[in-house]
Structure formats: C-alpha cells, structure tokens
Coordinates of C-alpha atoms in Angstrom, one line a residue:
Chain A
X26 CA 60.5 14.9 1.0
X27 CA 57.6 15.2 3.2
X28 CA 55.3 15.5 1.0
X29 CA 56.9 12.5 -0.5
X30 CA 56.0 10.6 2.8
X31 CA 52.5 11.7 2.3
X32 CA 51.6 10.9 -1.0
X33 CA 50.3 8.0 -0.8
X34 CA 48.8 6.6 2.1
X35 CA 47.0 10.3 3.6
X36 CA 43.8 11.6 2.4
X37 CA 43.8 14.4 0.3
X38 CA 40.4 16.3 2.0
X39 CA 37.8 15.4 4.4
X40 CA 34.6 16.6 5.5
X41 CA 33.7 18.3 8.2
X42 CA 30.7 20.2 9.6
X43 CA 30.9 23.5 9.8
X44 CA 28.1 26.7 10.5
X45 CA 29.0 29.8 8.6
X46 CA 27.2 33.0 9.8
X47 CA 25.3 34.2 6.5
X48 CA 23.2 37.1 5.7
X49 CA 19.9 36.8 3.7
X50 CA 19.0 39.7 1.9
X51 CA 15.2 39.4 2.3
X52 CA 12.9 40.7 -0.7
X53 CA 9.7 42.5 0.2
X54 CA 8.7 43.4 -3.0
X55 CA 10.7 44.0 -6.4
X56 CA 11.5 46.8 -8.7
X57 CA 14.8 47.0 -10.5
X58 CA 15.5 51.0 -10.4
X59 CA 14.2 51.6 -6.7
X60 CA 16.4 48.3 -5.6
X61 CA 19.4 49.4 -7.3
X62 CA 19.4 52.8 -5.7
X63 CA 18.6 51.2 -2.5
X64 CA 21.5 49.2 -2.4
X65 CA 23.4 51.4 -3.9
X66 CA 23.0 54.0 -0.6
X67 CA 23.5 51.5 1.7
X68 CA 26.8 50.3 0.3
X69 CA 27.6 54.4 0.0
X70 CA 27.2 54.4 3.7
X71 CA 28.4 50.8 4.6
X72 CA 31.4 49.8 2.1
X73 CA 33.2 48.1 4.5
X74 CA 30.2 45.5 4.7
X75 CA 29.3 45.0 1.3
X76 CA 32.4 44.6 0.5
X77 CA 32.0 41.3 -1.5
X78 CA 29.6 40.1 1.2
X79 CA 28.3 36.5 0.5
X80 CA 24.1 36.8 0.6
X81 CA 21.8 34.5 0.4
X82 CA 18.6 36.1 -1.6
X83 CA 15.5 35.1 -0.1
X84 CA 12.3 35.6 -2.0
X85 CA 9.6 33.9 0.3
X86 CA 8.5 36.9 0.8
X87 CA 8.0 38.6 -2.5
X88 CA 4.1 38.9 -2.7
X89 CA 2.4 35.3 -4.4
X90 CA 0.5 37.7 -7.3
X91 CA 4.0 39.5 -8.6
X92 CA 5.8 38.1 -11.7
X93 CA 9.2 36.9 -10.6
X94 CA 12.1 39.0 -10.9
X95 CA 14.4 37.8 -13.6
X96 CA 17.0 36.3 -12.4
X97 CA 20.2 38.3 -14.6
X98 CA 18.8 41.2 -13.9
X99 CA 18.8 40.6 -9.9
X100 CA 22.4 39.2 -9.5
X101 CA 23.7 42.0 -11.8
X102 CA 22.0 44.7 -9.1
X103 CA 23.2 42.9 -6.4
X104 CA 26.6 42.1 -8.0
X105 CA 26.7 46.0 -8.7
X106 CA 26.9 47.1 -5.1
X107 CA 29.7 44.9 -4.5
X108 CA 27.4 42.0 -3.0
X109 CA 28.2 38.4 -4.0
X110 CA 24.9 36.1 -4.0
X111 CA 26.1 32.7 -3.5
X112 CA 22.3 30.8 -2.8
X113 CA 18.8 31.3 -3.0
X114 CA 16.0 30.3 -0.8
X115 CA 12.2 30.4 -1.7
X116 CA 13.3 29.3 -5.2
X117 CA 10.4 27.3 -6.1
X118 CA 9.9 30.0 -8.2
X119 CA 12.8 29.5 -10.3
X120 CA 13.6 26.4 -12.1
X121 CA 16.5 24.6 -9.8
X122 CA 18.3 23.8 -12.9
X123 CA 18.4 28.0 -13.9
X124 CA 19.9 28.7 -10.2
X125 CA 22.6 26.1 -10.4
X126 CA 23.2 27.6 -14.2
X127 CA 24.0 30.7 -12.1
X128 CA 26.2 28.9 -9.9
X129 CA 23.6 29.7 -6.9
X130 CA 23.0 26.9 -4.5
X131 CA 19.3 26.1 -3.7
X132 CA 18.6 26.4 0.1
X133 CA 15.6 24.7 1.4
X134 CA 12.7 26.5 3.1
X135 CA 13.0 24.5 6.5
X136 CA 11.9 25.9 9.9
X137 CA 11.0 28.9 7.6
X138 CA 7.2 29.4 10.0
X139 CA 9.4 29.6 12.8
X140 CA 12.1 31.9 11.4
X141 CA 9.5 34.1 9.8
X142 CA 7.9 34.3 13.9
X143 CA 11.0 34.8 15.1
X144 CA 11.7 37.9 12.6
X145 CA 8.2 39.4 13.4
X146 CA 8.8 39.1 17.2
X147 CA 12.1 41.2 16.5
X148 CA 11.3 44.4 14.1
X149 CA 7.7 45.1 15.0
X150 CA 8.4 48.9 14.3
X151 CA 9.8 48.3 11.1
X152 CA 7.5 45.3 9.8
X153 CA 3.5 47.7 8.4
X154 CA 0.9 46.1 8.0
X155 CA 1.0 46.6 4.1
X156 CA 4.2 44.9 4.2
X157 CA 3.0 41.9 6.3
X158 CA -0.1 40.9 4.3
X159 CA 2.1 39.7 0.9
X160 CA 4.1 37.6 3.7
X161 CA 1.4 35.9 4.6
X162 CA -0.2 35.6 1.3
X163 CA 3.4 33.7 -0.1
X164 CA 3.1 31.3 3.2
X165 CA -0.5 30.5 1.5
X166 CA 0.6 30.2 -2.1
X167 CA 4.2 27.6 -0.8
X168 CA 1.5 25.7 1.5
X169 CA -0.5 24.8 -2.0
X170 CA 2.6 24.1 -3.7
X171 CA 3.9 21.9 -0.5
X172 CA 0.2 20.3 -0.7
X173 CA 0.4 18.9 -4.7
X174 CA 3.5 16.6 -3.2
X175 CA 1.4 14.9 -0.8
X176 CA -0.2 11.8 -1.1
X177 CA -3.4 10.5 -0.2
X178 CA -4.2 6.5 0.5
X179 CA -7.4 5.5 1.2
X180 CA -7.2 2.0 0.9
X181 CA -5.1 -0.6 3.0
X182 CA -0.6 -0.6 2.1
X183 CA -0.7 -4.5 2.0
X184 CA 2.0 -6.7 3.0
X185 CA 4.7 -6.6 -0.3
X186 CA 3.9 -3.2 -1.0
X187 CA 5.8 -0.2 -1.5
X188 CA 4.6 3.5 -1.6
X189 CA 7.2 6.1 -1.9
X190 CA 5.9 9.9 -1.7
X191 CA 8.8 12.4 -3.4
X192 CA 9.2 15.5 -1.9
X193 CA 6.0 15.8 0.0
X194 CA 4.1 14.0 2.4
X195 CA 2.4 10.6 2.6
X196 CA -1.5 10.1 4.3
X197 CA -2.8 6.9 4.2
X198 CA -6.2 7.0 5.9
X199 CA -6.2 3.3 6.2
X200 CA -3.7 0.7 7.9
X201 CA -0.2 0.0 7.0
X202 CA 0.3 -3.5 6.9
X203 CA 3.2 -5.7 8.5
X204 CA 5.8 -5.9 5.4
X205 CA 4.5 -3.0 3.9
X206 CA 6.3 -0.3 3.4
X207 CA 5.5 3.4 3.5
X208 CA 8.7 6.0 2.5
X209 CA 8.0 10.0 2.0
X210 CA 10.8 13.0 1.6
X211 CA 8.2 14.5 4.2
X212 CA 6.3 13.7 6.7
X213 CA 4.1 10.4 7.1
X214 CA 0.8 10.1 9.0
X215 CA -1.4 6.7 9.0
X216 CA -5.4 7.0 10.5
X217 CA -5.1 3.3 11.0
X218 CA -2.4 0.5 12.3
X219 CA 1.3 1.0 11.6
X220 CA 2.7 -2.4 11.4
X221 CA 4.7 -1.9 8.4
X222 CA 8.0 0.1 8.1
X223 CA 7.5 3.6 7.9
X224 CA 10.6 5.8 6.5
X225 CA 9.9 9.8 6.7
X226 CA 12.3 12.7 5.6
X227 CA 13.9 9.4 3.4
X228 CA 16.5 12.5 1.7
X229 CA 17.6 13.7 5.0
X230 CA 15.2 15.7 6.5
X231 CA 15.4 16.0 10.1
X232 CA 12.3 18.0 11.0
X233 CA 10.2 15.0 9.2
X234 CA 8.0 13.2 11.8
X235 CA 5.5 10.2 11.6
X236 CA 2.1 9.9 12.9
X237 CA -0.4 7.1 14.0
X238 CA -3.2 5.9 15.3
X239 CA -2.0 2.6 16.2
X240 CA 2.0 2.4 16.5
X241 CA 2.9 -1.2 16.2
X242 CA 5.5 -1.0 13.5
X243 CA 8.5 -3.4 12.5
X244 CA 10.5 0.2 11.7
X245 CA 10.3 3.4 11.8
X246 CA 13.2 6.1 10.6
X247 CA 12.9 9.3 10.2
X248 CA 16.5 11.0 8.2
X249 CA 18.3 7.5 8.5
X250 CA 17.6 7.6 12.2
X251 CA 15.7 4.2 13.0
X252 CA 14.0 2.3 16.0
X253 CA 13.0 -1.4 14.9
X254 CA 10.2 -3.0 16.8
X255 CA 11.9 -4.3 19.5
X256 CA 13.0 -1.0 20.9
X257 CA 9.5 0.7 20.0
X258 CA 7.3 -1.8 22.2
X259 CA 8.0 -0.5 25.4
X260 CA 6.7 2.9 25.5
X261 CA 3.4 4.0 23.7
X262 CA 2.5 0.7 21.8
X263 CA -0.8 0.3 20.1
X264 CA -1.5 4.1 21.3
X265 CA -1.9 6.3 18.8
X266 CA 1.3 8.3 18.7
X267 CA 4.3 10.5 16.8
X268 CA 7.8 10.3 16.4
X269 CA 10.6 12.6 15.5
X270 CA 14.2 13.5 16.4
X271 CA 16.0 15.1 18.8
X272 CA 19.0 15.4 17.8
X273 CA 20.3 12.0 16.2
X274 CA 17.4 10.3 18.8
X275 CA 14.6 9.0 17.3
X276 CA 11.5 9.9 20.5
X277 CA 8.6 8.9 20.4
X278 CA 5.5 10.7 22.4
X279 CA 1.7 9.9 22.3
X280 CA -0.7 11.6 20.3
Chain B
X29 CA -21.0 -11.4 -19.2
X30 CA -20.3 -14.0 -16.1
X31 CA -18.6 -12.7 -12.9
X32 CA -15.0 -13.9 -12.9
X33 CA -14.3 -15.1 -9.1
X34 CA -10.9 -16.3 -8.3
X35 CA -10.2 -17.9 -4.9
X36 CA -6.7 -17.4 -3.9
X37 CA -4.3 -17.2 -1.2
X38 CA -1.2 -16.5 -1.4
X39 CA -0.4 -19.5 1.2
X40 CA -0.6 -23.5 0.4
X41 CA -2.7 -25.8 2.4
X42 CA -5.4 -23.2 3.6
X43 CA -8.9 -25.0 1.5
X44 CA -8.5 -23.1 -1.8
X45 CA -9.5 -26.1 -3.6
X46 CA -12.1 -27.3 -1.1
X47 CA -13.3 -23.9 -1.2
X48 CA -13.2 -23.5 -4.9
X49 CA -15.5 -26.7 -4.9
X50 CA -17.9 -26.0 -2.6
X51 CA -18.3 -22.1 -4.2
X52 CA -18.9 -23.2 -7.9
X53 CA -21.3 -26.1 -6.8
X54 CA -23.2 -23.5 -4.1
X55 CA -23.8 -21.3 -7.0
X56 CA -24.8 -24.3 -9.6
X57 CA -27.1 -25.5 -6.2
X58 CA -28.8 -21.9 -6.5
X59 CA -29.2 -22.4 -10.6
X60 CA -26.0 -20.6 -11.7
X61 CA -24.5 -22.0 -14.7
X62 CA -21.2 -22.3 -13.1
X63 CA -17.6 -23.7 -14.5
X64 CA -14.7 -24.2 -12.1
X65 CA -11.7 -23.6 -13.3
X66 CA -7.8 -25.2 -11.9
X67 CA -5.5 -23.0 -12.3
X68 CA -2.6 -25.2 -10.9
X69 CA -1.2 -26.4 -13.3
X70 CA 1.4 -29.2 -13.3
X71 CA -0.3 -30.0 -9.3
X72 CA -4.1 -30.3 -10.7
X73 CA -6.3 -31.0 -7.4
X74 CA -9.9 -29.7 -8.4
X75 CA -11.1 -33.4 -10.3
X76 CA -10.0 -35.3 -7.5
X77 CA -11.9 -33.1 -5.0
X78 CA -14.7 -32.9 -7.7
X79 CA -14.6 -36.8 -7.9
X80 CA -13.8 -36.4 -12.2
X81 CA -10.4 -37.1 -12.1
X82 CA -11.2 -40.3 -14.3
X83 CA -13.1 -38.3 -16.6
X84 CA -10.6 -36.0 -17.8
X85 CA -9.3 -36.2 -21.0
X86 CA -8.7 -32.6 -22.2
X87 CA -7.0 -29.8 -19.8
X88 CA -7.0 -26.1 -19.9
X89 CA -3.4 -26.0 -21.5
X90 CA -5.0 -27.9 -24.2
X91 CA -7.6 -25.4 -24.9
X92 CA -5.0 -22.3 -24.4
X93 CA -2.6 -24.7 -27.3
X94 CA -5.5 -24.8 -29.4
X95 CA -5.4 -28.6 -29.3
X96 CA -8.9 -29.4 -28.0
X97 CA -12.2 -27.2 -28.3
X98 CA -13.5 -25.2 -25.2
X99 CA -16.5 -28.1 -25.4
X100 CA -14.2 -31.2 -25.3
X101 CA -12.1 -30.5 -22.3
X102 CA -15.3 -29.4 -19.9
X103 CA -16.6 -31.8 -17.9
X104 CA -20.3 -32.1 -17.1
X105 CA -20.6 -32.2 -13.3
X106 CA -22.9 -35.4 -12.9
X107 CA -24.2 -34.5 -9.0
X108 CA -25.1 -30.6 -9.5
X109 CA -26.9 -29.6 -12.8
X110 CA -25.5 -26.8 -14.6
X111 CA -22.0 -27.0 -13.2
X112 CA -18.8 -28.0 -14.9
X113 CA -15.1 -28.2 -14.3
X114 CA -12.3 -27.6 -16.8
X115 CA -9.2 -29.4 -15.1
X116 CA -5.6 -28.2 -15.2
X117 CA -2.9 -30.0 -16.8
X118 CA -0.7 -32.7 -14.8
X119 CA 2.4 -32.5 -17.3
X120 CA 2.6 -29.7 -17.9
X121 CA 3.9 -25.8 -15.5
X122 CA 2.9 -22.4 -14.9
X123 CA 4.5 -21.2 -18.1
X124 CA 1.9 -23.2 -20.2
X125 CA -0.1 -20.3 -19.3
X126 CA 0.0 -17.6 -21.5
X127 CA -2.2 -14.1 -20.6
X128 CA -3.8 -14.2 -24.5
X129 CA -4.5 -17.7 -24.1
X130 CA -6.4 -17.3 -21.0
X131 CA -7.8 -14.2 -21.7
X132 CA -9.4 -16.2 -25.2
X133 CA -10.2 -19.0 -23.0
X134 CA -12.2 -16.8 -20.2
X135 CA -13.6 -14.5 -22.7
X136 CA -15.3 -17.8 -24.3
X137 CA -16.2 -18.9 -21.0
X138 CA -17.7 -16.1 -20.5
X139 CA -20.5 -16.2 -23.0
X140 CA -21.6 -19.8 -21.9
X141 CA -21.5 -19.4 -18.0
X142 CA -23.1 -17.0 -15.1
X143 CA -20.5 -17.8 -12.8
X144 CA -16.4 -19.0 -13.8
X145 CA -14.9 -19.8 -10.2
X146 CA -11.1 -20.0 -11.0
X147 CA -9.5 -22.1 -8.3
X148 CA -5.4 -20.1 -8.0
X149 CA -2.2 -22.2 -7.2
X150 CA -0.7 -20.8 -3.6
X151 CA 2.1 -18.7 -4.6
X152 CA 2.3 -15.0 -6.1
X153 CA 4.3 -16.2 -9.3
X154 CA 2.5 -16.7 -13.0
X155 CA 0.0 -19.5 -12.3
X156 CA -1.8 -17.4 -9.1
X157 CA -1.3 -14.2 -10.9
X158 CA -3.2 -15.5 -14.0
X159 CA -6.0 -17.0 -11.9
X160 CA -6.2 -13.6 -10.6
X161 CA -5.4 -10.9 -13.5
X162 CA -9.1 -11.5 -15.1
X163 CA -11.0 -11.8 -12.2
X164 CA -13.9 -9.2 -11.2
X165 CA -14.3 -11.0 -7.6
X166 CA -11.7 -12.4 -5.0
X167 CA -12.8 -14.6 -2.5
X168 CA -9.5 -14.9 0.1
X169 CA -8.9 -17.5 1.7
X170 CA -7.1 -17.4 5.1
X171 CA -6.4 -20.1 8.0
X172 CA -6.4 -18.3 11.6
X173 CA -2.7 -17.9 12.1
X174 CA -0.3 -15.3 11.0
X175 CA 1.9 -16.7 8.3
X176 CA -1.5 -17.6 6.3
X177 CA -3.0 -13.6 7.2
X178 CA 0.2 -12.1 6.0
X179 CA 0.7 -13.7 2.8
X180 CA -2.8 -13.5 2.8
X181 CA -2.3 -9.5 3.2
X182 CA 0.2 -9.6 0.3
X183 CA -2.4 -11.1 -2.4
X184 CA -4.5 -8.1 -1.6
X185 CA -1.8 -5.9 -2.6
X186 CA -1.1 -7.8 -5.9
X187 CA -5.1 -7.8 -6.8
X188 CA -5.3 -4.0 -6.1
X189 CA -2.2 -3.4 -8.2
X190 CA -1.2 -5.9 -10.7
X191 CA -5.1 -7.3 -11.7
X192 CA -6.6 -6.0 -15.0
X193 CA -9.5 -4.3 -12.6
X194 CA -6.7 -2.2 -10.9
X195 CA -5.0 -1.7 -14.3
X196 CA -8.2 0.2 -15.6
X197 CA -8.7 1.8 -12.3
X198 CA -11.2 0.1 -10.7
X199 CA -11.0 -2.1 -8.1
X200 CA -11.8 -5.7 -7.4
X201 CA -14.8 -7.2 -5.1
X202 CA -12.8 -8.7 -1.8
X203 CA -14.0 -11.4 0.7
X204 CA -12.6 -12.5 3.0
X205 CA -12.9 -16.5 3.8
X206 CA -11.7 -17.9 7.3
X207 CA -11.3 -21.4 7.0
X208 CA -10.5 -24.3 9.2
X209 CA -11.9 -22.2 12.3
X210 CA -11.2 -23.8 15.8
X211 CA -13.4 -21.9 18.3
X212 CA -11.6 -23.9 21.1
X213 CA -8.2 -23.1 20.2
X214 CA -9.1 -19.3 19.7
X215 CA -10.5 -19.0 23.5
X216 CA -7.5 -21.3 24.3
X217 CA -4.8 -18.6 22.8
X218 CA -4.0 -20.5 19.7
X219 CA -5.4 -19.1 17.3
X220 CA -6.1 -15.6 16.2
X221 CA -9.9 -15.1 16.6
X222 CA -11.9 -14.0 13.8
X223 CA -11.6 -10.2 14.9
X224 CA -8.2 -10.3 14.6
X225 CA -8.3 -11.5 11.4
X226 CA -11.4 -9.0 9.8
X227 CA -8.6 -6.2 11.9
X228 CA -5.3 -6.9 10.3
X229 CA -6.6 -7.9 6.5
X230 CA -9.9 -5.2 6.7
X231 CA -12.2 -6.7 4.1
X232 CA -15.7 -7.7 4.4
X233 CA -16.0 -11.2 5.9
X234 CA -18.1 -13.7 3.5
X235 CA -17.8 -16.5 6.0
X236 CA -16.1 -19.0 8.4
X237 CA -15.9 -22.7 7.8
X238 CA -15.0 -24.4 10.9
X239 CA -12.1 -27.5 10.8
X240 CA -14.3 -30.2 10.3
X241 CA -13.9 -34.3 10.0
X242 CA -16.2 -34.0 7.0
X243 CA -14.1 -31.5 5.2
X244 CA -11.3 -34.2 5.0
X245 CA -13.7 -37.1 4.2
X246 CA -15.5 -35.5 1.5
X247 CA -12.2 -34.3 -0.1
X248 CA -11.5 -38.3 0.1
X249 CA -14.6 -39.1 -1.7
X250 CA -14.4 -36.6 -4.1
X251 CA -17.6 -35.0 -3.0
X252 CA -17.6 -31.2 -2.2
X253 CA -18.5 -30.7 1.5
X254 CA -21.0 -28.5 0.8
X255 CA -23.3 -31.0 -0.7
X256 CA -23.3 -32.6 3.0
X257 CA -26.4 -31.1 4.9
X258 CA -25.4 -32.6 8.0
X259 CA -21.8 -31.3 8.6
X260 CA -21.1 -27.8 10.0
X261 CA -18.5 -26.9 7.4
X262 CA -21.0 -28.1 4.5
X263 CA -23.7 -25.5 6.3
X264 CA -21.1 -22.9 6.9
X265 CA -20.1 -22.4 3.1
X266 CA -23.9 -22.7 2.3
X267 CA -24.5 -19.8 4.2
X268 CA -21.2 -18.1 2.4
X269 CA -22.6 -18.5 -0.8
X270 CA -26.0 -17.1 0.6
X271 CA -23.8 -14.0 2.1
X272 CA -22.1 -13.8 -2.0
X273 CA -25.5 -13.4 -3.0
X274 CA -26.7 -10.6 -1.1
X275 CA -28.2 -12.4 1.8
X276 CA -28.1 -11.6 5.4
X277 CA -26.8 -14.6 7.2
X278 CA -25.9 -14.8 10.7
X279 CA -22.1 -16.0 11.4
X280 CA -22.1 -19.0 13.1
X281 CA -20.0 -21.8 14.6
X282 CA -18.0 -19.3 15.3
X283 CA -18.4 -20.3 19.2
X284 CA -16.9 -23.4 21.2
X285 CA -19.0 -26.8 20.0
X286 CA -20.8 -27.3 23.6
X287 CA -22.4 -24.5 23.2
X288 CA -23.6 -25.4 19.3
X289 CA -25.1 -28.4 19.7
X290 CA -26.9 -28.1 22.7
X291 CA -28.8 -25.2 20.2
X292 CA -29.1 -27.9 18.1
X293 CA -30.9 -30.3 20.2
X294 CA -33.0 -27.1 21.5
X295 CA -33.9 -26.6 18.3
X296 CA -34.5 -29.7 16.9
X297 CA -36.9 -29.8 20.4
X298 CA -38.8 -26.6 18.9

C-alpha cells in the first residue's frame, strides 16, 4: 500500500555528492611474473585487505620509453590477488574506448604535480633515485601530449568569432575582441585586450584559469562559474590579470 | 593580374561609396587603369556619386546573366582618364549575385585593369560577402564611434575566415580608413580618437578623412571629393592613396581646425 502511495509522484534516485576513500595502486615499472608474485605476497600477508579491494591503477608513472602493459594481462594479475580494478588514471596510454570495454572508468590526471609533491615529501626513504628519474621523465612525455591540444592565435579573435580549443589550452597572442568569443576545455591566456567572452575549463574543469594582459571582458567563466562585466569592473580593470575559482567563486587577482 | 580591393564595412552610412570613389579615381589620377565596381545591388549609389547615373545602360547583373558583354556595361569615366565604373543593378537583389558569375566577371576584369576597387553593400550577408570573397586588399572603413568599430571588428573576422585568401591560407592586405573625423568632438569626449580606434581594430591606418562640407557637396554633384584640391577631405584621401602606394605621408587634420589653418596661412606666408 505504501509503495502504492509512492508510485507515482516520488523520484525513483537522485544524485548526490559523495567522496569515497580509494586506493591507487601506483606502477613503477612493469613486468608480468615479478608483479604477480609481488602481489601475490602481499595479499599472503594482508588478505583481509585485498579482499576484493576496489583500486584505481595509476600508470603516470610507468617510465615514457616502456611499451605499455597490456591491458588483459594487468586486470587478470590484479584480479588474481583478489583486487578489483574499477578505474584507471594516466590512461592516455590506452585508447579510452578499450578501458570502458573493460568496464574501467577513465580518471583524469588533475592536480596530479601536486599529488606527485605531495607523495615525494612523504616516502623519501622508500622513493631511489633510479625510481624517481622515469617519474619525471613520464611528467615530460604528458606535458608534450598536454602541449598538441593547445592552441596558438596570433592574429586578432574579431567581433562574431568563435574559437573553441578541445581538451587543451587556448593562447592568443593578440586581442580578443568585444563579441568575440574565446572557449577551451583548459586554460585560456590572451597577450593583448580581453573584451570578448572568455569561457575556460568549458567541460567542467575547475582548476582551469584565464589570463590577460588587459581584463576588460563582457564574460568570463571558468567551469560554468561566470562574472559578466559589470561585476568584473571594479577590481583590476584594464590591468593585466587572472582568474580562477575558489570554490564555486569566480576571483580574480592581478598578474 | 590587377589587385582586387574591396572597401567594406560591415556598417551603413560610414563613406563606403564616397570612399570607393575617391580610391579608384586616386589611383586612375596616378595612371592606374582602374574600374570601380558596385556591389549593392538593388541600392546602386556609385553613378550617382560618380555623376554617370544617366549613362548607365548595362549593370553588373547583366554581365553575371550573360545579357550584355563585359565592354557594354563599363562606363568610360569622362573626368579621370583610364578609369571606369561598372554600376550595380537597381531591380534587381543580393541573390542576382552568383560566386561563378562574379568570379568570370572579376577574372575578366582582371586582364583589362591594374586596379578593380569593388565598392561592398553594409551588411555581412551575400552582397558584402561577394564584394569581399575575391578581394586581395581590404580597405575598412570606420566612423569614430563604437557601433561603426565593432561591426567594423566583425568584417575583419569574416575576411580572415570566409574570403578566398583565407580559404587558401593566406591572408588579406587590411587598412584601416577613419572617416568623417571631428578633431573637436574627440578633445570634447565625443568621439573615440583615432588611437582608440588603431587600439581596438589593430590594423595599419591608411588614413583619416575629416567630416567635411565638401564631402556632402561633391556627393551632390556627382564629383568625387578627391578631385577637389581645396577641401581637407579631398587632400586627406589624396594622401591615403599616396600611403596605398607605399608612400610616407604624414597624418594630418587629425588636430582641432584653429590650429590647421593658421599652418595654412603660415605656409602660404613661406
């Protein structure tokens, strides 16, 4: 009978934000045998934890030069000590359509310069030098694949226009005209005038910020998150400056 | 091969057509063979500024039709030796213009004339964009005020992305034209200033006609203005086309009128 009463007019699910505590299970560097015993000895001395524990496989760190691990192979060792890979991160390497075959999520590689410093600052013992150098080296190689995303304008974004920069960065070295408009999945910097509207992190990317020389923009949005030009003419007009977020704040400071 | 110029706007009312007339007949003045083309079709201007409106018989849309020769619908310019005009039609709209047809028209143009100044309808629709799609050179023409710089802003954008130029990857020639210039309004606050202008749009400035009483009476009398020594705007777009030709020409009139003809007088003295 209740449920009766519900039917109709209640929703069936909603939404809701939640933070789940996940492990990574980092890669240094591969080989199939030595992982499998690996994992294996630590599940021999830790079965309450691997106990279908759900791991997210990150292989940002797997040296640049190294072939990359096949995929099957990888899940079966993990799924083979009882772990239960549910994402992967650093997957530029795979094709995203092969993960989601898998049933893997694809997490992006965010705030990975200050995780990475973060990890450093807290296992110096365990962290050699040997083992450091292929870290840096992948930074290097996802820096060059970040870098063939961005694009570069050198002429004038006239009034009318549209530019639209997927997935990387947009740098126009000249002026953004008023109603122009300038949108990137990354960050957007202008070396001239802002006057037009100026969208960065357009699919929801928080940690996207714009830059100018000269902020005197109709709008400015960074993730959704906009300020149109009346609120932006009070502090640091026609100065060069930056915004970003704080939370669900768009700030601006001066350059 | 002639250079293809087309003088556009995006905005009405700012001195395309005046412009248009006093470019083609500056360049026939230097010993160009010139042709001015109207592209406005259905609102033809050029032969009344030109003073041949009585002479016209054929029209471009003829020629693009096929229903006159190239050589029947030009008419011979009867003040400024090698220049001619090749009127648009009054009947007749925008649609009348077909890309092949002007293509054919400006590619036979092209073998007869240095120069083919194609004056563009205000708008961004078909008639401005086929003044504009063959043309190697843009001369822009802006008022001082903000409506006429932004839509001036937005014809950039269509010549560096919808022209044939920008098509092939290259990019066409821009000047920028300030017209009807009012030094006293500008140090009164009423007008943007020329700096503000060369600032926002950030092309290379061919020149700055100031408004001028003999602008409107030489559009009256079907005389361009820059057949009028006397008159500031008539010297200012003499020294434009001097500037269009490579020539180092200092901007003037770009200061309150006291101040310009009391150098006058000093140096009519000298």
């Amino acid at each position: 009978m209740t449920s009766d009463l519900r039917a109709s007019d209640t929703p069936l699910f909603r939404f809701k934000n939640s933070r789940v505590s996940l492990n990574e299970l980092l890669l240094l560097d591969y080989d199939a045998v030595r992982l499998r015993e690996d994992l294996a000895s630590h599940a021999a001395r830790l079965p309450s934890l691997f106990r279908q524990m759900p791991v997210v496989l990150n292989l940002e760190q797997l040296p640049a030069e190294q072939p990359v691990p096949p995929l099957d192979e990888l899940l079966a060792i993990c799924r083979e000590s009882e772990l239960n890979p549910i994402g992967l991160r650093g997957n530029n390497r795979y094709d995203e359509a092969l993960c989601l075959s898998h049933g893997l999520a694809c997490f992006g590689a965010s705030a990975r310069a200050e995780r990475d410093s973060a990890e450093a600052k807290r296992e110096p013992v365990t962290q050699s030098p040997a083992r450091a150098e292929p870290g840096a080296q992948s930074a290097v190689s996802e820096t060059a694949a970040a870098a063939s995303n961005t694009k570069i304008l050198t002429t004038p974004v006239r009034s009318g226009q549209q530019v639209y920069v997927p997935g990387g960065d947009l740098i126009v070295l000249s002026s953004v005209s008023a109603g122009a408009e300038v949108m990137a999945d990354g960050n957007i910097h202008v070396y001239g005038p802002l006057r037009g509207r100026a969208m960065a992190g357009v699919n929801g990317n928080t940690d996207a910020r714009i830059f100018c020389q000269s902020l005197e923009a109709e709008l400015i949005s960074i993730a959704g998150y906009f300020k149109a030009c009346e609120d932006l003419q009070s502090a640091h007009w026609e100065q060069p400056a930056q915004a970003y977020l704080s939370g669900t704040r768009l700030d601006t400071a001066p350059l | 091969m002639a250079e293809i110029i087309v003088v556009t706007s995006g905005k009405g009312g700012v001195g395309k057509t005046t412009s248009s007339a006093a470019i083609g007949t500056g360049l026939a003045l230097r010993g160009f063979k010139t042709v001015l083309v109207d592209f406005d079709v259905g609102l033809r201007n050029l032969d009344l500024i030109m003073g041949c409106e009585r002479r016209v018989v054929f029209d471009l849309v003829n020629v693009i039709n096929e229903e006159a020769t190239l050589n029947q619908a030009l008419i011979r310019d009867k003040r400024t030796e090698g220049l001619y005009i090749l009127p648009a039609s009054q009947t007749r709209d925008k649609d009348a213009l077909t890309q092949d047809g002007v293509e054919r028209v400006l590619n036979e143009l092209s073998e007869m004339f240095d120069y083919i100044v194609c004056d563009s309808p205000a708008g961004i629709e078909r008639g401005a964009h086929m003044a504009l799609y063959f043309a190697d050179t843009a001369i822009v023409v802006t008022n001082p005020e903000v409506s006429s710089v932004r839509d001036s802003d937005r014809i950039l954008g269509v010549l560096q992305s919808k022209s044939r130029k920008a098509e092939q990857g290259e990019q066409v020639r821009e000047h920028l034209l300030l017209t009807r210039y009012n030094p006293a309004r500008v140090q009164a606050g009423e007008m943007l200033s020329v700096d503000d202008v060369r600032d926002i749009l950030a092309i290379p400035l061919l020149g700055v006609i100031p408004e001028s009483d003999a602008v409107l009476k030489a559009s009256n009398q079907g005389q361009p203005v820059i057949l009028d020594d006397q008159s500031d705007a008539g010297q200012a777009y003499q020294d434009a086309i001097a500037r269009f030709l490579g020539e180092e020409r200092e901007h003037r009139f770009l200061e309150v009128q006291r101040k310009g003809l009391f150098s006058r007088v000093f140096g009519r003295k000298g």
